[in-house]
Coordinates of C-alpha atoms in Angstrom, one line a residue:
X12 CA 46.0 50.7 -107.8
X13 CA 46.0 53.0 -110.9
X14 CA 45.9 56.8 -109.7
X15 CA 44.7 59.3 -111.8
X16 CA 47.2 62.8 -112.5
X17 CA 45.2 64.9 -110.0
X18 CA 46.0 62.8 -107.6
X19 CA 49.6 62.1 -107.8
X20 CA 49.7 66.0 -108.4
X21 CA 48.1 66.8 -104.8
X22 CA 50.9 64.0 -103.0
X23 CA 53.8 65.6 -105.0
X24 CA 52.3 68.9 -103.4
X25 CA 52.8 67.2 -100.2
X26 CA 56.4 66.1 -100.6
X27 CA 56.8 69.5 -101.7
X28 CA 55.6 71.3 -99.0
X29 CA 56.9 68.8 -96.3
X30 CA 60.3 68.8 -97.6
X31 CA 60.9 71.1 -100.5
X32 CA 61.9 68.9 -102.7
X33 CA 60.1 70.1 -106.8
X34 CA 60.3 66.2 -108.2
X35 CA 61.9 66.8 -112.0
X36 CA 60.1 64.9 -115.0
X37 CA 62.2 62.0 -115.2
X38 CA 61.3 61.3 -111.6
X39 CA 57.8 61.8 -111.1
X40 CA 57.6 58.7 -113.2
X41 CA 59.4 56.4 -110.1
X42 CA 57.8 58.6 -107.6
X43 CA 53.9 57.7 -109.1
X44 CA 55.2 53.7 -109.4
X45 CA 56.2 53.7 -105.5
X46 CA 52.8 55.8 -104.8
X47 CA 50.9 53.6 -106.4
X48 CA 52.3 50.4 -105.1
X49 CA 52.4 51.9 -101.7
X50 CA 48.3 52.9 -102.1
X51 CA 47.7 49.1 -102.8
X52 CA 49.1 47.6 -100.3
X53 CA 47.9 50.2 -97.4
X54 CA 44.5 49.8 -99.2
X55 CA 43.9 46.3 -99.1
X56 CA 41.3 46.3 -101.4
X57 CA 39.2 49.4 -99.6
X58 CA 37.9 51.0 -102.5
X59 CA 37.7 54.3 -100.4
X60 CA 41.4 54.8 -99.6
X61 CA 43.0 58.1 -100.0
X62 CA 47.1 57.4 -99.9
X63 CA 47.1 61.5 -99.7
X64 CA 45.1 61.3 -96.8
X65 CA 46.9 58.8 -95.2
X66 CA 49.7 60.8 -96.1
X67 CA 48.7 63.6 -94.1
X68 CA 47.7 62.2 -91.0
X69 CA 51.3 59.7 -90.9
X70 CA 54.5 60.9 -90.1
X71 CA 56.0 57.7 -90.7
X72 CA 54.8 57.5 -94.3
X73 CA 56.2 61.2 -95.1
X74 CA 59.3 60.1 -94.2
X75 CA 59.2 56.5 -96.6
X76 CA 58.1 59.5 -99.2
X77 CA 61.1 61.0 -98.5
X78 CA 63.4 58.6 -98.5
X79 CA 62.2 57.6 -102.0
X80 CA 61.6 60.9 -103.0
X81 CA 65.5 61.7 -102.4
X82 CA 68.3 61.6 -104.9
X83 CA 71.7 60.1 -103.0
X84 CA 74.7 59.5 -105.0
X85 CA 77.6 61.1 -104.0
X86 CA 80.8 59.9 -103.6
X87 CA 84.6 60.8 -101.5
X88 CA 86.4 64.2 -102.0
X89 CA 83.7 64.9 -104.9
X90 CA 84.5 68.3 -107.0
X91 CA 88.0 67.9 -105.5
X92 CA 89.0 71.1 -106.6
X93 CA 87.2 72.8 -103.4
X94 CA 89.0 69.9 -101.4
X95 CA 91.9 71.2 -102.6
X96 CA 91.4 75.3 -101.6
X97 CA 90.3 74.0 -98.5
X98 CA 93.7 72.3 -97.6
X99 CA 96.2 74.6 -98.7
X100 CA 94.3 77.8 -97.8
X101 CA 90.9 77.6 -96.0
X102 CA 91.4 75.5 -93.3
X103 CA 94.7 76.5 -92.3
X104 CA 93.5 80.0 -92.2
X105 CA 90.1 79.0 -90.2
X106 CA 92.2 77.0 -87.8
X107 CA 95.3 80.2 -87.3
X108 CA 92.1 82.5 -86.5
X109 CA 90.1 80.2 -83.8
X110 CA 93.3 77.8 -82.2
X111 CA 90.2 75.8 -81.4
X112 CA 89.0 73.0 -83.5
X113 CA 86.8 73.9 -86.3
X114 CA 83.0 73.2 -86.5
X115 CA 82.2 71.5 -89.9
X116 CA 78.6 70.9 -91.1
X117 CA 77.6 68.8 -94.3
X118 CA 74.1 69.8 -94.3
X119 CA 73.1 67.2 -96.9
X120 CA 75.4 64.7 -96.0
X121 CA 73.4 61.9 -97.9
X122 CA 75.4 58.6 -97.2
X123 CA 78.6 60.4 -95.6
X124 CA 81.2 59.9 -98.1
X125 CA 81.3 64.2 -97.8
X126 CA 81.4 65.0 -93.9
X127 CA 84.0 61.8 -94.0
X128 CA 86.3 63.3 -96.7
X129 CA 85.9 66.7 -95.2
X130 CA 87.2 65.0 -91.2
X131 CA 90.2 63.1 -93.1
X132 CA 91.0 66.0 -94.7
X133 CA 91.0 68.2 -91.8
X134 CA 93.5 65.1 -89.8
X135 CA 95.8 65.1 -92.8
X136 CA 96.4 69.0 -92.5
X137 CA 96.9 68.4 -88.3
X138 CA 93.9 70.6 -87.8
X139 CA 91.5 69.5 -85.3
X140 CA 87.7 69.6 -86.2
X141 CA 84.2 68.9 -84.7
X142 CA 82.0 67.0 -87.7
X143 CA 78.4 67.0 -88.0
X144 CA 76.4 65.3 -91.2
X145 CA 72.5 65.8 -91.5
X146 CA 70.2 64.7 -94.4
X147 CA 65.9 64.2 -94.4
X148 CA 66.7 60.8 -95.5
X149 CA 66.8 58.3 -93.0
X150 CA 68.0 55.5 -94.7
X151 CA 71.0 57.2 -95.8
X152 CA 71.8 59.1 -92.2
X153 CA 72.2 54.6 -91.3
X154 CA 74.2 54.0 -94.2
X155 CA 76.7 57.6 -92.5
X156 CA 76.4 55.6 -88.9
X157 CA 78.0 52.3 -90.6
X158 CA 80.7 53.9 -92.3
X159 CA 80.9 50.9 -94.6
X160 CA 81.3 52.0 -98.5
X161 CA 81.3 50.0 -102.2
X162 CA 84.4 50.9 -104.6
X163 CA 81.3 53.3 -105.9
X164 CA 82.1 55.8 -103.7
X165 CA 85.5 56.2 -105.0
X166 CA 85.8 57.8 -108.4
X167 CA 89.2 57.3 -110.7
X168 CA 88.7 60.7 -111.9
X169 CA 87.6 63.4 -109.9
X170 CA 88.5 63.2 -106.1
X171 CA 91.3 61.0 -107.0
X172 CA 94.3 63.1 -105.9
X173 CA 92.9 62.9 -102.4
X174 CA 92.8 59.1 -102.1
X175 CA 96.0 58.6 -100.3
X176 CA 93.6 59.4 -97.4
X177 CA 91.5 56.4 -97.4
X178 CA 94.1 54.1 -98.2
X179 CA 94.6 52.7 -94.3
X180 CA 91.0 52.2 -94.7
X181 CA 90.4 50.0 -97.9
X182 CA 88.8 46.4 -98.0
X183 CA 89.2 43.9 -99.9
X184 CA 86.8 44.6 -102.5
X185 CA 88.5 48.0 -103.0
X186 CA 85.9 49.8 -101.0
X187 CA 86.2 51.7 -97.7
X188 CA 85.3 50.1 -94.0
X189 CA 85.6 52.8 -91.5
X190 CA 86.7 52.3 -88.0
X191 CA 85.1 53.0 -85.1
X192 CA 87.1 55.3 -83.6
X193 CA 86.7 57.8 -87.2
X194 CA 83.3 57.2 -86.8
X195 CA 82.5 57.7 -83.6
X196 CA 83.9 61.5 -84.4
X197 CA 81.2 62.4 -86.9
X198 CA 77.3 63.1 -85.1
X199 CA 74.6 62.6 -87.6
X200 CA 70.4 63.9 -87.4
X201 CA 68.1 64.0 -89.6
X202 CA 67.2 67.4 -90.6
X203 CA 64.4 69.0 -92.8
X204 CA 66.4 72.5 -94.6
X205 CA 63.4 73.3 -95.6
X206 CA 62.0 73.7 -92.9
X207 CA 65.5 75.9 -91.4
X208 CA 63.5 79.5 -90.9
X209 CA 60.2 77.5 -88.9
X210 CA 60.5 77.9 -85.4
X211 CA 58.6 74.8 -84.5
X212 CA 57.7 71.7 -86.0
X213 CA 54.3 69.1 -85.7
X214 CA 56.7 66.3 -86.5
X215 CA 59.0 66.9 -83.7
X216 CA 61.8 69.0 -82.8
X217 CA 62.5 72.5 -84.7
X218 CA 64.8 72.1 -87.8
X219 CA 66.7 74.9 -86.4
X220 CA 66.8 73.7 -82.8
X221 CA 68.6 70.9 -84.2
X222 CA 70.8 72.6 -86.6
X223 CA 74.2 73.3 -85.4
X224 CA 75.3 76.7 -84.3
X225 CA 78.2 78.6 -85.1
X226 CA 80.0 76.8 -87.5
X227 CA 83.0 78.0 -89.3
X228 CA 82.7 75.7 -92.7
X229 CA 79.3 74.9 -93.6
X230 CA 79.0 72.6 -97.1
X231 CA 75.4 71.9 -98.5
X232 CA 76.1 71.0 -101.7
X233 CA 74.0 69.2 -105.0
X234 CA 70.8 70.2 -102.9
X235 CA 69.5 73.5 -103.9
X236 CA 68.6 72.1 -107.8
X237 CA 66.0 70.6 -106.3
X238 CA 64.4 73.6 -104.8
X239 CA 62.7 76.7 -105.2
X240 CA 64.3 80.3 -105.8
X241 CA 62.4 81.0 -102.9
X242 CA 63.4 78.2 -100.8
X243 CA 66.8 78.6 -101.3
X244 CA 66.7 82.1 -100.6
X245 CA 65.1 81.1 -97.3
X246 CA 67.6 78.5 -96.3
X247 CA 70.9 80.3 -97.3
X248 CA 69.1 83.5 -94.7
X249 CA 69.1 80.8 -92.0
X250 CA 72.6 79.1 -92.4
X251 CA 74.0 82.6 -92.5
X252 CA 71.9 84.0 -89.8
X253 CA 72.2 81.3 -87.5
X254 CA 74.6 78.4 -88.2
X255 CA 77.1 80.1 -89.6
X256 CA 79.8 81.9 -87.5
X257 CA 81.0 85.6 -88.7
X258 CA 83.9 84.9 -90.7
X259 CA 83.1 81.1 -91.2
X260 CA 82.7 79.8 -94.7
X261 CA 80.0 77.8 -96.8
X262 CA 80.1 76.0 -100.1
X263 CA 77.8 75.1 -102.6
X264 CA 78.2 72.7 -105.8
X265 CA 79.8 74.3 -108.3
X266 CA 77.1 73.3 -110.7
X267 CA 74.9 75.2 -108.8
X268 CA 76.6 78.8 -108.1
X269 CA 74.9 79.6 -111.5
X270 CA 71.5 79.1 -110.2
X271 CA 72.4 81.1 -106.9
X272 CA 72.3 85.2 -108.1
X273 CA 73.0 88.1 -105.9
X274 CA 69.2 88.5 -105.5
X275 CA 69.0 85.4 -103.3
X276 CA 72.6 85.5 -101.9
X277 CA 71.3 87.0 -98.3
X278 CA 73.0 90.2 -96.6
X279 CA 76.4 89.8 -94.7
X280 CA 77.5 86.6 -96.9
X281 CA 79.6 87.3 -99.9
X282 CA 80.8 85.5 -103.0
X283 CA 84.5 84.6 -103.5
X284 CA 86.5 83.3 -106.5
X285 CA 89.7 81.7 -106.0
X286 CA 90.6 80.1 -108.9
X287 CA 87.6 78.7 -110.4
X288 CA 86.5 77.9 -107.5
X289 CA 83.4 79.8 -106.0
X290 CA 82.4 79.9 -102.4
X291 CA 80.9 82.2 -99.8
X292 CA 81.8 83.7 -96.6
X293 CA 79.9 85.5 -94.0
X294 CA 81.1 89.2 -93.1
X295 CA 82.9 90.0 -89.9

């Protein structure tokens, strides 16, 4: 079923507002296919079917929007250069500070390959950690829970010095099988970051009530290029406000420090350069 522009503009309005993602160009293109296929087949052949209606009245079908709508590739110890400030600085630091095991959230975890490099990491320096992985994709939040990875998730460039880590946990198609005991470490939920500063939710519990609290290394990386100046503004206020413990520490792509200026950078976190490495931390 052929929809016209004003229509796939009003359900692109609806992913928008639901999760915040702004679909780029190249991607409304996939985005109208799926919308277009999914119409037809909820249809079946009612003339008078509204897919944006349906839309609004479904939870279920926001979240198949979502899960299509979402880009997921990511891949272990990616932009290993923070990896690497983390281990022989950050982390040792965090841990001589607390004594207690430090609270790590990948707030969009996608598949897990980040909150997973980010536990090994922590093992490998003898630190103890608490791990928690979130994402508004559901499909992905499985693919975190199985712990099961293609060689695709392991890049012979970048990340590569950092390898050594996975190496007790390689199969024999060169990928990476997780055990269940490194798994059973890592807690996963889906949340909406969106929807971080709303203090309840029609489709079930609060973003923030499920967010976790006082966390002292918060990564939410190759996420905000697919949001508003406004939305980002909104969600970095609520991760420093009330996820992030004083002190504690939160990183962004580096591809995307650029797009993040002291106008939306909220007050009581401030930007650090070590290296060429950029990252924030929230004042004590």
């Amino acid at each position: 079923m052929k929809l016209n522009q004003e229509e796939i503009d009003k359900i692109i309005q609806q992913l928008t507002s639901y999760s915040g993602i702004v679909p780029r160009d190249a991607h409304r293109t996939s985005l109208s296919k799926f919308v277009e296929e999914r119409e037809t087949s909820l249809a079946d052949g009612d003339t008078e079917f509204s897919y944006s209606e349906y839309l609004s009245e479904n939870p279920a079908e926001m979240t198949e929007l979502v899960d299509m709508a979402t880009v997921n590739e990511t891949y272990f110890f990616r932009e290993e250069k923070q990896f690497l400030l983390l281990k022989q600085k950050i982390l040792p630091e965090i841990y001589k500070t607390t004594k207690a095991p430090i609270k790590i959230w990948s707030a969009a975890c996608s598949s897990g390959e980040e909150l997973y490099s980010l536990m090994l990491l922590a093992d490998s320096c003898n630190i103890p950690c608490e791990c928690f992985g979130s994402d508004i994709n559901t499909k992905v939040l499985k693919k975190c829970r199985l712990g099961a990875y293609t060689k695709n998730s392991l890049r012979k460039g970048d990340g590569a010095m950092f390898h050594n880590l996975l190496s007790t946990y390689k199969d024999e198609k060169c990928g990476v099988e997780l055990p269940q005991e490194i798994r059973n470490r890592a807690q996963f939920e889906k949340i909406n970051l969106a929807k971080l500063s709303n203090p309840q939710s029609i489709f079930g519990p609060s973003a923030i009530s499920l967010a976790p609290k006082n966390q002292d290394l918060i990564f939410v990386r190759n996420v905000f290029i697919y949001f508003s100046r406004e939305l980002r503004k909104k969600i970095l206020a609520a991760l420093t406000e009330k996820c992030l413990v004083p002190g504690g520490y939160l990183f962004v792509s580096m591809n995307e420090i650029a797009s993040l200026d002291s106008s939306l950078i909220p007050s009581g976190l401030t930007k650090f350069m070590d290296g060429k490495v950029f990252y924030f931390r929230k004042d004590i």
